Amino acid sequence: LGWLLLGLTDLAARHACGADLAARHVSGLAGAAADCTEDGAWAWLTGGAAKREAAAAAARLLCRAHLLTSTRAVLAYDLTLGSLGLWLTLSAARGFAGHSRVVNDASGALDAHATVTVSEMHEHLFYQGLNLCQITFLHLMHGLPGLAARLAALGVVTAPWLLRSHFPVNRFSDNYRGKPVTLTRVMYRVKKYQYLLYKHCLLHGLNVCVALSGVALPTAPHFRLYWLSLNAAYVLEFFLQTLVKMRHMRQSTMLALNQLLMLITTAPALRLIASEVSLPAAALSAALNVASSRGGRWKELRNVALTTGAAALWRAMPPVRAV
């Protein structure tokens, strides 16, 4: 079923490129769906070389769809990917209903004794929703008439933070503060820094800069690579722990894969920041977040508004010429 959904995502992205191109993939996807139904998803992935090659082929199809440059194709793909991310998180939260009585020392999916809770999946649902809102916003930017319309859209895409108090909060720092230094504790600390980089550079910072410039970003290759890595990280973080709990993977292997995942997702993020994000704007967003740690439900909207104003002034300043 999982690969069938990925195949449907692929077809949705290719629809705008011509029915004949999409039709060439139908027979292969139908065979994959039938195989998946017959043997079960896990057996399909582990049932021999032929099925592993089929899984690899489906993954290659997905990657090629993700790197399409047609605006309509990318829009269809991104909306489908975001919707599937929400659906996957909701289904996981329902599937983890039996975890409602689990009590962990802290949140996170890296500790051998920890179990993903319903609370964590509900928090994850909020950030999946942010992903869908952001990619919709980025697709709208190039077509909106004028700066005022883009700034209004920036307010709309930031508005979901008004609902943040309705979702659980699981703090990264609970995993390492006051605890002995171990590899897992260090990984949680790095994840905290990655979250701060995401929030202030790749979410608020990127949204502000794109609203001011109106750049057509979603079809750019460096953005496609970042968006693919971000969505992959969202899914794999929890799926890898599931494999450990089902005894299909060792804890040490899961930690090694998480380290690799953290490394390869950071590289395209830094590339995107270097080319598209104003570092002063991102730094101001982070500073305002620290200064107004108890700012209430309007904190994020207020901070984004202040950051936008400062970034606009920064862009309007004449460049400093060397004497």
Short mmCIF file of C-alpha atoms in Angstrom, two decimals:
data_model
loop_
_atom_site.label_atom_id
_atom_site.label_comp_id
_atom_site.label_asym_id
_atom_site.label_seq_id
_atom_site.Cartn_x
_atom_site.Cartn_y
_atom_site.Cartn_z
CA LEU A 1 0.00 0.00 0.00
CA GLY A 2 2.85 2.37 0.85
CA TRP A 3 4.52 1.95 -2.54
CA LEU A 4 1.14 2.23 -4.28
CA LEU A 5 0.68 5.62 -2.61
CA LEU A 6 4.14 6.67 -3.73
CA GLY A 7 3.24 5.56 -7.22
CA LEU A 8 0.08 7.64 -7.14
CA THR A 9 2.20 10.59 -6.06
CA ASP A 10 4.43 9.95 -9.05
CA LEU A 11 1.46 9.86 -11.42
CA ALA A 12 0.02 13.05 -9.96
CA ALA A 13 3.30 14.86 -10.56
CA ARG A 14 3.57 13.55 -14.12
CA HIS A 15 -0.03 14.29 -15.08
CA ALA A 16 0.76 17.81 -16.27
CA CYS A 17 3.61 16.48 -18.42
CA GLY A 18 1.30 14.50 -20.67
CA ALA A 19 -0.98 11.49 -20.36
CA ASP A 20 1.28 9.34 -22.55
CA LEU A 21 4.21 9.78 -20.16
CA ALA A 22 2.06 8.90 -17.16
CA ALA A 23 0.52 5.92 -18.92
CA ARG A 24 3.92 4.30 -19.40
CA HIS A 25 4.18 3.86 -15.62
CA VAL A 26 0.72 2.45 -15.00
CA SER A 27 1.50 -1.20 -15.73
CA GLY A 28 4.56 -1.22 -13.49
CA LEU A 29 2.70 0.47 -10.63
CA ALA A 30 -0.26 -1.89 -11.01
CA GLY A 31 2.09 -4.86 -10.79
CA ALA A 32 3.67 -3.40 -7.68
CA ALA A 33 0.26 -2.88 -6.11
CA ALA A 34 -0.80 -6.45 -6.87
CA ASP A 35 2.46 -7.80 -5.48
CA CYS A 36 2.02 -5.70 -2.36
CA THR A 37 -1.52 -6.95 -1.88
CA GLU A 38 -0.53 -10.58 -2.35
CA ASP A 39 2.41 -10.78 0.01
CA GLY A 40 2.12 -7.78 2.31
CA ALA A 41 4.19 -4.60 2.25
CA TRP A 42 7.00 -5.87 4.44
CA ALA A 43 7.34 -9.17 2.59
CA TRP A 44 7.45 -7.22 -0.67
CA LEU A 45 10.38 -5.20 0.59
CA THR A 46 12.29 -8.19 1.98
CA GLY A 47 11.12 -11.08 -0.22
CA GLY A 48 14.15 -11.52 -2.43
CA ALA A 49 16.26 -9.76 -5.01
CA ALA A 50 13.46 -9.30 -7.56
CA LYS A 51 11.21 -7.53 -5.09
CA ARG A 52 14.05 -5.43 -3.70
CA GLU A 53 14.81 -4.32 -7.24
CA ALA A 54 11.12 -3.46 -7.71
CA ALA A 55 11.28 -1.35 -4.55
CA ALA A 56 14.42 0.37 -5.80
CA ALA A 57 12.75 1.07 -9.16
CA ALA A 58 9.75 2.61 -7.40
CA ALA A 59 12.10 4.78 -5.35
CA ARG A 60 13.86 5.95 -8.51
CA LEU A 61 10.50 6.83 -10.05
CA LEU A 62 9.68 8.89 -6.98
CA CYS A 63 12.99 10.75 -7.10
CA ARG A 64 12.60 11.53 -10.79
CA ALA A 65 9.10 12.88 -10.13
CA HIS A 66 10.47 15.01 -7.31
CA LEU A 67 13.06 16.63 -9.59
CA LEU A 68 10.60 17.56 -12.36
CA THR A 69 10.91 21.22 -13.38
CA SER A 70 7.42 21.80 -14.85
CA THR A 71 5.63 24.23 -12.53
CA ARG A 72 2.28 22.42 -12.75
CA ALA A 73 3.92 19.03 -12.22
CA VAL A 74 5.86 20.22 -9.19
CA LEU A 75 2.73 21.83 -7.71
CA ALA A 76 0.74 18.61 -8.12
CA TYR A 77 3.57 16.58 -6.65
CA ASP A 78 4.12 18.88 -3.66
CA LEU A 79 0.44 19.10 -2.74
CA THR A 80 0.12 15.32 -2.96
CA LEU A 81 3.30 14.78 -0.94
CA GLY A 82 2.14 17.19 1.77
CA SER A 83 -1.31 15.58 1.96
CA LEU A 84 0.24 12.12 2.21
CA GLY A 85 2.49 13.38 5.00
CA LEU A 86 -0.56 14.49 6.97
CA TRP A 87 -2.37 11.23 6.26
CA LEU A 88 0.65 9.16 7.28
CA THR A 89 1.01 11.03 10.57
CA LEU A 90 -2.70 10.72 11.35
CA SER A 91 -2.66 7.00 10.61
CA ALA A 92 0.42 6.55 12.80
CA ALA A 93 -1.24 8.40 15.68
CA ARG A 94 -4.25 6.09 15.39
CA GLY A 95 -2.02 3.06 15.04
CA PHE A 96 -0.14 4.07 18.19
CA ALA A 97 -3.34 4.36 20.21
CA GLY A 98 -2.05 1.60 22.46
CA HIS A 99 0.94 3.81 23.30
CA SER A 100 -1.26 6.32 25.14
CA ARG A 101 -0.20 4.81 28.47
CA VAL A 102 3.52 4.83 27.63
CA VAL A 103 5.61 7.08 29.89
CA ASN A 104 9.12 7.92 28.65
CA ASP A 105 11.79 9.87 30.50
CA ALA A 106 11.74 12.28 27.55
CA SER A 107 10.55 12.43 23.96
CA GLY A 108 12.42 11.23 20.92
CA ALA A 109 12.98 8.11 18.86
CA LEU A 110 16.67 7.43 19.48
CA ASP A 111 16.76 5.76 22.90
CA ALA A 112 16.59 1.98 22.93
CA HIS A 113 14.03 1.94 25.76
CA ALA A 114 11.83 4.74 24.36
CA THR A 115 8.58 4.18 22.47
CA VAL A 116 6.97 6.76 20.19
CA THR A 117 3.90 8.17 21.91
CA VAL A 118 0.61 9.48 20.60
CA SER A 119 1.62 12.90 21.96
CA GLU A 120 4.72 12.95 19.75
CA MET A 121 2.72 12.02 16.67
CA HIS A 122 0.17 14.76 17.39
CA GLU A 123 3.01 17.29 17.65
CA HIS A 124 4.47 15.89 14.44
CA LEU A 125 1.08 16.47 12.78
CA PHE A 126 1.42 20.21 13.45
CA TYR A 127 4.77 20.37 11.67
CA GLN A 128 3.53 18.27 8.76
CA GLY A 129 0.75 20.84 8.41
CA LEU A 130 3.35 23.63 8.42
CA ASN A 131 5.14 21.85 5.57
CA LEU A 132 1.98 21.77 3.47
CA CYS A 133 1.21 25.42 4.23
CA GLN A 134 4.76 26.52 3.40
CA ILE A 135 5.01 24.71 0.08
CA THR A 136 1.61 26.13 -0.97
CA PHE A 137 2.82 29.61 0.00
CA LEU A 138 6.05 29.22 -1.98
CA HIS A 139 4.14 28.12 -5.08
CA LEU A 140 1.84 31.16 -4.83
CA MET A 141 4.61 33.74 -4.51
CA HIS A 142 5.58 34.11 -8.17
CA GLY A 143 1.99 34.57 -9.31
CA LEU A 144 0.74 37.07 -6.73
CA PRO A 145 0.40 40.66 -8.02
CA GLY A 146 2.61 42.91 -5.96
CA LEU A 147 4.35 43.09 -2.59
CA ALA A 148 1.16 43.78 -0.60
CA ALA A 149 -0.42 40.51 -1.76
CA ARG A 150 2.75 38.57 -0.94
CA LEU A 151 2.92 40.08 2.55
CA ALA A 152 -0.73 39.18 3.13
CA ALA A 153 0.08 35.61 2.09
CA LEU A 154 3.02 35.66 4.54
CA GLY A 155 0.59 36.50 7.33
CA VAL A 156 -1.70 33.66 6.30
CA VAL A 157 1.11 31.07 6.16
CA THR A 158 2.30 32.16 9.63
CA ALA A 159 -1.21 32.06 11.12
CA PRO A 160 -1.15 28.28 11.91
CA TRP A 161 1.19 29.12 14.80
CA LEU A 162 -1.88 30.57 16.52
CA LEU A 163 -2.97 26.92 16.95
CA ARG A 164 0.35 25.74 18.39
CA SER A 165 -0.99 25.66 21.96
CA HIS A 166 -3.56 23.05 20.90
CA PHE A 167 -0.78 20.54 20.11
CA PRO A 168 1.59 18.84 22.56
CA VAL A 169 5.10 20.21 23.13
CA ASN A 170 7.95 17.70 23.48
CA ARG A 171 11.24 19.44 24.20
CA PHE A 172 14.54 18.20 22.80
CA SER A 173 16.36 19.50 25.88
CA ASP A 174 14.57 16.98 28.11
CA ASN A 175 16.67 14.29 26.43
CA TYR A 176 20.06 15.68 27.41
CA ARG A 177 19.76 18.34 30.11
CA GLY A 178 21.23 17.10 33.39
CA LYS A 179 22.10 13.69 31.93
CA PRO A 180 25.47 12.00 31.28
CA VAL A 181 27.04 12.74 27.91
CA THR A 182 26.50 9.85 25.49
CA LEU A 183 26.28 9.56 21.72
CA THR A 184 22.48 9.57 21.88
CA ARG A 185 22.46 12.67 24.12
CA VAL A 186 24.76 14.47 21.66
CA MET A 187 22.50 13.50 18.74
CA TYR A 188 19.48 14.96 20.54
CA ARG A 189 21.40 18.20 21.10
CA VAL A 190 22.31 18.36 17.40
CA LYS A 191 18.65 17.75 16.53
CA LYS A 192 17.77 20.74 18.72
CA TYR A 193 20.19 22.91 16.74
CA GLN A 194 18.76 21.56 13.49
CA TYR A 195 15.27 22.50 14.66
CA LEU A 196 16.39 26.07 15.43
CA LEU A 197 18.03 26.25 12.00
CA TYR A 198 14.81 25.00 10.42
CA LYS A 199 12.48 27.34 12.30
CA HIS A 200 14.38 30.61 11.94
CA CYS A 201 16.21 30.11 8.63
CA LEU A 202 14.20 27.63 6.58
CA LEU A 203 10.70 28.49 7.81
CA HIS A 204 10.34 32.09 9.01
CA GLY A 205 13.53 33.36 7.37
CA LEU A 206 12.84 31.75 4.01
CA ASN A 207 9.17 32.79 4.00
CA VAL A 208 10.07 36.41 4.77
CA CYS A 209 12.77 36.59 2.08
CA VAL A 210 10.57 34.98 -0.59
CA ALA A 211 7.66 37.28 0.29
CA LEU A 212 9.89 40.31 -0.20
CA SER A 213 11.53 39.09 -3.42
CA GLY A 214 8.73 37.10 -5.08
CA VAL A 215 11.25 34.57 -6.37
CA ALA A 216 9.92 31.41 -8.04
CA LEU A 217 11.65 28.96 -5.72
CA PRO A 218 9.78 25.58 -5.83
CA THR A 219 11.18 24.49 -9.20
CA ALA A 220 14.79 25.40 -8.39
CA PRO A 221 16.97 22.23 -8.22
CA HIS A 222 18.61 23.20 -4.91
CA PHE A 223 15.19 23.70 -3.33
CA ARG A 224 13.89 20.38 -4.72
CA LEU A 225 16.80 18.57 -3.08
CA TYR A 226 16.14 20.31 0.24
CA TRP A 227 12.41 19.58 0.14
CA LEU A 228 12.97 15.92 -0.67
CA SER A 229 15.45 15.54 2.20
CA LEU A 230 13.17 17.33 4.68
CA ASN A 231 10.17 15.12 3.91
CA ALA A 232 12.32 11.98 3.96
CA ALA A 233 13.69 12.93 7.38
CA TYR A 234 10.18 13.50 8.76
CA VAL A 235 9.16 9.96 7.83
CA LEU A 236 12.37 8.05 8.52
CA GLU A 237 12.89 9.42 12.02
CA PHE A 238 9.94 7.41 13.33
CA PHE A 239 9.99 4.56 10.81
CA LEU A 240 13.55 3.56 11.77
CA GLN A 241 12.53 3.18 15.41
CA THR A 242 9.58 1.07 14.33
CA LEU A 243 11.99 -1.30 12.55
CA VAL A 244 14.00 -1.60 15.79
CA LYS A 245 10.89 -2.33 17.85
CA MET A 246 9.85 -5.00 15.32
CA ARG A 247 13.37 -6.46 15.54
CA HIS A 248 14.06 -5.91 11.87
CA MET A 249 16.99 -3.61 12.69
CA ARG A 250 19.56 -3.31 15.44
CA GLN A 251 19.64 -0.25 17.68
CA SER A 252 23.24 0.51 16.60
CA THR A 253 22.23 0.39 12.93
CA MET A 254 19.33 2.74 13.57
CA LEU A 255 21.63 5.24 15.30
CA ALA A 256 24.13 5.03 12.43
CA LEU A 257 21.37 5.63 9.86
CA ASN A 258 20.07 8.57 11.89
CA GLN A 259 23.54 10.11 11.93
CA LEU A 260 23.76 9.68 8.17
CA LEU A 261 20.26 11.14 7.77
CA MET A 262 21.17 14.19 9.88
CA LEU A 263 24.31 14.74 7.79
CA ILE A 264 22.80 14.42 4.33
CA THR A 265 19.74 16.56 5.18
CA THR A 266 21.85 19.38 6.62
CA ALA A 267 23.92 19.84 3.45
CA PRO A 268 21.04 20.91 1.11
CA ALA A 269 19.56 23.00 3.93
CA LEU A 270 22.79 25.00 4.24
CA ARG A 271 22.93 25.36 0.45
CA LEU A 272 19.40 26.81 0.43
CA ILE A 273 20.16 29.17 3.30
CA ALA A 274 23.30 30.46 1.59
CA SER A 275 21.45 31.31 -1.61
CA GLU A 276 17.97 32.38 -0.52
CA VAL A 277 17.88 33.44 3.14
CA SER A 278 18.97 36.74 4.66
CA LEU A 279 21.13 35.80 7.64
CA PRO A 280 20.38 39.07 9.49
CA ALA A 281 16.65 38.35 9.16
CA ALA A 282 17.10 34.78 10.42
CA ALA A 283 19.26 35.99 13.31
CA LEU A 284 16.65 38.59 14.25
CA SER A 285 13.93 35.93 14.19
CA ALA A 286 15.97 33.78 16.58
CA ALA A 287 16.74 36.74 18.85
CA LEU A 288 13.08 37.76 19.04
CA ASN A 289 12.14 34.16 19.83
CA VAL A 290 14.52 34.15 22.81
CA ALA A 291 13.49 37.62 23.97
CA SER A 292 9.78 36.76 23.89
CA SER A 293 9.88 33.17 25.13
CA ARG A 294 6.53 33.72 26.91
CA GLY A 295 4.94 35.91 24.28
CA GLY A 296 1.64 34.06 24.04
CA ARG A 297 -0.15 32.74 20.97
CA TRP A 298 0.62 35.87 18.90
CA LYS A 299 4.37 35.61 19.45
CA GLU A 300 5.24 34.02 16.10
CA LEU A 301 3.08 36.39 14.06
CA ARG A 302 4.54 39.40 15.87
CA ASN A 303 8.10 38.17 15.46
CA VAL A 304 7.61 37.45 11.76
CA ALA A 305 6.11 40.93 11.25
CA LEU A 306 9.08 42.57 12.99
CA THR A 307 11.53 40.40 11.05
CA THR A 308 9.82 41.31 7.77
CA GLY A 309 10.03 45.01 8.52
CA ALA A 310 13.70 44.77 9.43
CA ALA A 311 14.48 42.65 6.35
CA ALA A 312 12.69 45.17 4.10
CA LEU A 313 14.77 48.01 5.57
CA TRP A 314 17.92 45.92 5.14
CA ARG A 315 17.09 45.32 1.46
CA ALA A 316 16.39 49.03 0.92
CA MET A 317 19.76 50.13 2.32
CA PRO A 318 22.33 51.02 -0.33
CA PRO A 319 25.30 48.67 -0.49
CA VAL A 320 28.37 49.76 1.43
CA ARG A 321 31.17 50.59 -0.96
CA ALA A 322 34.77 49.96 -0.08
CA VAL A 323 36.85 53.11 0.25
#
